[in-house]
Amino acid sequence: IDRILSLKKVNLNKISKKIRQNILNGIVTKGMTKNEVLIARGHPPITLTPSLKYNSWLYQNTRWIKGRLNFKNGKVSSIEGRF
């Protein structure tokens, strides 16, 4: 359940204004860190991405549409599909 809900409030003060706005709108962009993606979109389904240590995260956006985030050095390097 900790992967879905949290009682802790996320402090966005140390995040740039542009990234903060994307997080508030649930938008993922190149250059975002893994932590920023988790704040913006939440954890990817464990059945599609068993570990957050992977450099490729797969999200199920709708029943038929999946999106993949690829990371390099801990930041989003490419986005495949719709987000």
mmCIF file with all atom_site columns, C-alpha atoms in Angstrom:
data_model
loop_
_atom_site.group_PDB
_atom_site.id
_atom_site.type_symbol
_atom_site.label_atom_id
_atom_site.label_alt_id
_atom_site.label_comp_id
_atom_site.label_asym_id
_atom_site.label_entity_id
_atom_site.label_seq_id
_atom_site.pdbx_PDB_ins_code
_atom_site.Cartn_x
_atom_site.Cartn_y
_atom_site.Cartn_z
_atom_site.occupancy
_atom_site.B_iso_or_equiv
_atom_site.pdbx_formal_charge
_atom_site.auth_seq_id
_atom_site.auth_comp_id
_atom_site.auth_asym_id
_atom_site.auth_atom_id
_atom_site.pdbx_PDB_model_num
ATOM 1  C CA . ILE A 1 1  ? 0.000  0.000  0.000   1.00 0.00 ? 1  ILE A CA 1
ATOM 2  C CA . ASP A 1 2  ? 2.984  2.329  0.545   1.00 0.00 ? 2  ASP A CA 1
ATOM 3  C CA . ARG A 1 3  ? 3.531  2.284  -3.208  1.00 0.00 ? 3  ARG A CA 1
ATOM 4  C CA . ILE A 1 4  ? 0.083  3.803  -3.739  1.00 0.00 ? 4  ILE A CA 1
ATOM 5  C CA . LEU A 1 5  ? -0.653 6.051  -0.776  1.00 0.00 ? 5  LEU A CA 1
ATOM 6  C CA . SER A 1 6  ? 1.453  8.050  1.618   1.00 0.00 ? 6  SER A CA 1
ATOM 7  C CA . LEU A 1 7  ? 0.723  10.195 4.626   1.00 0.00 ? 7  LEU A CA 1
ATOM 8  C CA . LYS A 1 8  ? 3.929  12.181 4.067   1.00 0.00 ? 8  LYS A CA 1
ATOM 9  C CA . LYS A 1 9  ? 3.651  15.505 2.280   1.00 0.00 ? 9  LYS A CA 1
ATOM 10 C CA . VAL A 1 10 ? 6.216  15.901 -0.501  1.00 0.00 ? 10 VAL A CA 1
ATOM 11 C CA . ASN A 1 11 ? 8.421  18.996 -0.265  1.00 0.00 ? 11 ASN A CA 1
ATOM 12 C CA . LEU A 1 12 ? 8.736  20.493 -3.740  1.00 0.00 ? 12 LEU A CA 1
ATOM 13 C CA . ASN A 1 13 ? 10.706 23.583 -2.670  1.00 0.00 ? 13 ASN A CA 1
ATOM 14 C CA . LYS A 1 14 ? 14.071 22.176 -3.811  1.00 0.00 ? 14 LYS A CA 1
ATOM 15 C CA . ILE A 1 15 ? 12.729 21.345 -7.278  1.00 0.00 ? 15 ILE A CA 1
ATOM 16 C CA . SER A 1 16 ? 12.940 23.877 -10.103 1.00 0.00 ? 16 SER A CA 1
ATOM 17 C CA . LYS A 1 17 ? 9.796  25.850 -10.905 1.00 0.00 ? 17 LYS A CA 1
ATOM 18 C CA . LYS A 1 18 ? 9.414  24.241 -14.347 1.00 0.00 ? 18 LYS A CA 1
ATOM 19 C CA . ILE A 1 19 ? 9.753  20.670 -13.031 1.00 0.00 ? 19 ILE A CA 1
ATOM 20 C CA . ARG A 1 20 ? 7.496  21.504 -10.066 1.00 0.00 ? 20 ARG A CA 1
ATOM 21 C CA . GLN A 1 21 ? 4.748  22.650 -12.447 1.00 0.00 ? 21 GLN A CA 1
ATOM 22 C CA . ASN A 1 22 ? 5.133  19.460 -14.499 1.00 0.00 ? 22 ASN A CA 1
ATOM 23 C CA . ILE A 1 23 ? 4.858  17.370 -11.320 1.00 0.00 ? 23 ILE A CA 1
ATOM 24 C CA . LEU A 1 24 ? 1.693  19.184 -10.255 1.00 0.00 ? 24 LEU A CA 1
ATOM 25 C CA . ASN A 1 25 ? 0.222  18.478 -13.713 1.00 0.00 ? 25 ASN A CA 1
ATOM 26 C CA . GLY A 1 26 ? 1.359  14.828 -13.744 1.00 0.00 ? 26 GLY A CA 1
ATOM 27 C CA . ILE A 1 27 ? 3.646  15.441 -16.721 1.00 0.00 ? 27 ILE A CA 1
ATOM 28 C CA . VAL A 1 28 ? 6.944  13.614 -17.215 1.00 0.00 ? 28 VAL A CA 1
ATOM 29 C CA . THR A 1 29 ? 9.694  15.313 -19.226 1.00 0.00 ? 29 THR A CA 1
ATOM 30 C CA . LYS A 1 30 ? 13.260 14.514 -20.215 1.00 0.00 ? 30 LYS A CA 1
ATOM 31 C CA . GLY A 1 31 ? 15.749 15.361 -17.491 1.00 0.00 ? 31 GLY A CA 1
ATOM 32 C CA . MET A 1 32 ? 13.460 14.535 -14.569 1.00 0.00 ? 32 MET A CA 1
ATOM 33 C CA . THR A 1 33 ? 14.975 12.332 -11.865 1.00 0.00 ? 33 THR A CA 1
ATOM 34 C CA . LYS A 1 34 ? 13.464 9.001  -10.880 1.00 0.00 ? 34 LYS A CA 1
ATOM 35 C CA . ASN A 1 35 ? 12.190 10.580 -7.663  1.00 0.00 ? 35 ASN A CA 1
ATOM 36 C CA . GLU A 1 36 ? 10.506 13.418 -9.575  1.00 0.00 ? 36 GLU A CA 1
ATOM 37 C CA . VAL A 1 37 ? 8.829  10.876 -11.865 1.00 0.00 ? 37 VAL A CA 1
ATOM 38 C CA . LEU A 1 38 ? 7.567  8.954  -8.834  1.00 0.00 ? 38 LEU A CA 1
ATOM 39 C CA . ILE A 1 39 ? 6.086  12.152 -7.426  1.00 0.00 ? 39 ILE A CA 1
ATOM 40 C CA . ALA A 1 40 ? 4.471  13.087 -10.755 1.00 0.00 ? 40 ALA A CA 1
ATOM 41 C CA . ARG A 1 41 ? 3.168  9.676  -11.884 1.00 0.00 ? 41 ARG A CA 1
ATOM 42 C CA . GLY A 1 42 ? 3.544  7.297  -8.973  1.00 0.00 ? 42 GLY A CA 1
ATOM 43 C CA . HIS A 1 43 ? 5.117  3.857  -9.053  1.00 0.00 ? 43 HIS A CA 1
ATOM 44 C CA . PRO A 1 44 ? 4.912  1.905  -12.295 1.00 0.00 ? 44 PRO A CA 1
ATOM 45 C CA . PRO A 1 45 ? 2.960  -1.361 -11.981 1.00 0.00 ? 45 PRO A CA 1
ATOM 46 C CA . ILE A 1 46 ? 5.142  -3.979 -10.311 1.00 0.00 ? 46 ILE A CA 1
ATOM 47 C CA . THR A 1 47 ? 4.079  -6.515 -12.953 1.00 0.00 ? 47 THR A CA 1
ATOM 48 C CA . LEU A 1 48 ? 5.609  -4.316 -15.670 1.00 0.00 ? 48 LEU A CA 1
ATOM 49 C CA . THR A 1 49 ? 8.544  -2.856 -13.723 1.00 0.00 ? 49 THR A CA 1
ATOM 50 C CA . PRO A 1 50 ? 9.532  -5.179 -10.857 1.00 0.00 ? 50 PRO A CA 1
ATOM 51 C CA . SER A 1 51 ? 12.309 -2.895 -9.585  1.00 0.00 ? 51 SER A CA 1
ATOM 52 C CA . LEU A 1 52 ? 12.859 0.853  -9.546  1.00 0.00 ? 52 LEU A CA 1
ATOM 53 C CA . LYS A 1 53 ? 16.555 0.090  -10.007 1.00 0.00 ? 53 LYS A CA 1
ATOM 54 C CA . TYR A 1 54 ? 15.827 -0.703 -13.670 1.00 0.00 ? 54 TYR A CA 1
ATOM 55 C CA . ASN A 1 55 ? 16.722 1.980  -16.221 1.00 0.00 ? 55 ASN A CA 1
ATOM 56 C CA . SER A 1 56 ? 13.491 1.406  -18.114 1.00 0.00 ? 56 SER A CA 1
ATOM 57 C CA . TRP A 1 57 ? 10.077 1.810  -16.466 1.00 0.00 ? 57 TRP A CA 1
ATOM 58 C CA . LEU A 1 58 ? 6.882  0.678  -18.147 1.00 0.00 ? 58 LEU A CA 1
ATOM 59 C CA . TYR A 1 59 ? 3.533  2.277  -17.302 1.00 0.00 ? 59 TYR A CA 1
ATOM 60 C CA . GLN A 1 60 ? 0.082  1.045  -18.335 1.00 0.00 ? 60 GLN A CA 1
ATOM 61 C CA . ASN A 1 61 ? -1.662 4.247  -19.385 1.00 0.00 ? 61 ASN A CA 1
ATOM 62 C CA . THR A 1 62 ? -4.843 2.597  -20.638 1.00 0.00 ? 62 THR A CA 1
ATOM 63 C CA . ARG A 1 63 ? -5.861 -0.964 -21.313 1.00 0.00 ? 63 ARG A CA 1
ATOM 64 C CA . TRP A 1 64 ? -4.085 -0.928 -24.677 1.00 0.00 ? 64 TRP A CA 1
ATOM 65 C CA . ILE A 1 65 ? -1.556 1.870  -24.404 1.00 0.00 ? 65 ILE A CA 1
ATOM 66 C CA . LYS A 1 66 ? 1.727  1.525  -22.558 1.00 0.00 ? 66 LYS A CA 1
ATOM 67 C CA . GLY A 1 67 ? 4.415  4.114  -22.077 1.00 0.00 ? 67 GLY A CA 1
ATOM 68 C CA . ARG A 1 68 ? 8.096  3.545  -21.395 1.00 0.00 ? 68 ARG A CA 1
ATOM 69 C CA . LEU A 1 69 ? 10.487 5.869  -19.610 1.00 0.00 ? 69 LEU A CA 1
ATOM 70 C CA . ASN A 1 70 ? 14.176 5.261  -20.177 1.00 0.00 ? 70 ASN A CA 1
ATOM 71 C CA . PHE A 1 71 ? 16.718 6.581  -17.694 1.00 0.00 ? 71 PHE A CA 1
ATOM 72 C CA . LYS A 1 72 ? 20.388 7.396  -18.035 1.00 0.00 ? 72 LYS A CA 1
ATOM 73 C CA . ASN A 1 73 ? 22.382 8.456  -14.980 1.00 0.00 ? 73 ASN A CA 1
ATOM 74 C CA . GLY A 1 74 ? 19.159 8.536  -12.943 1.00 0.00 ? 74 GLY A CA 1
ATOM 75 C CA . LYS A 1 75 ? 17.326 10.982 -15.235 1.00 0.00 ? 75 LYS A CA 1
ATOM 76 C CA . VAL A 1 76 ? 14.743 10.509 -17.973 1.00 0.00 ? 76 VAL A CA 1
ATOM 77 C CA . SER A 1 77 ? 16.642 10.219 -21.249 1.00 0.00 ? 77 SER A CA 1
ATOM 78 C CA . SER A 1 78 ? 13.768 9.240  -23.541 1.00 0.00 ? 78 SER A CA 1
ATOM 79 C CA . ILE A 1 79 ? 10.012 8.792  -23.451 1.00 0.00 ? 79 ILE A CA 1
ATOM 80 C CA . GLU A 1 80 ? 8.239  6.213  -25.604 1.00 0.00 ? 80 GLU A CA 1
ATOM 81 C CA . GLY A 1 81 ? 4.479  6.127  -26.027 1.00 0.00 ? 81 GLY A CA 1
ATOM 82 C CA . ARG A 1 82 ? 1.985  8.510  -24.489 1.00 0.00 ? 82 ARG A CA 1
ATOM 83 C CA . PHE A 1 83 ? 2.331  10.111 -21.075 1.00 0.00 ? 83 PHE A CA 1
#
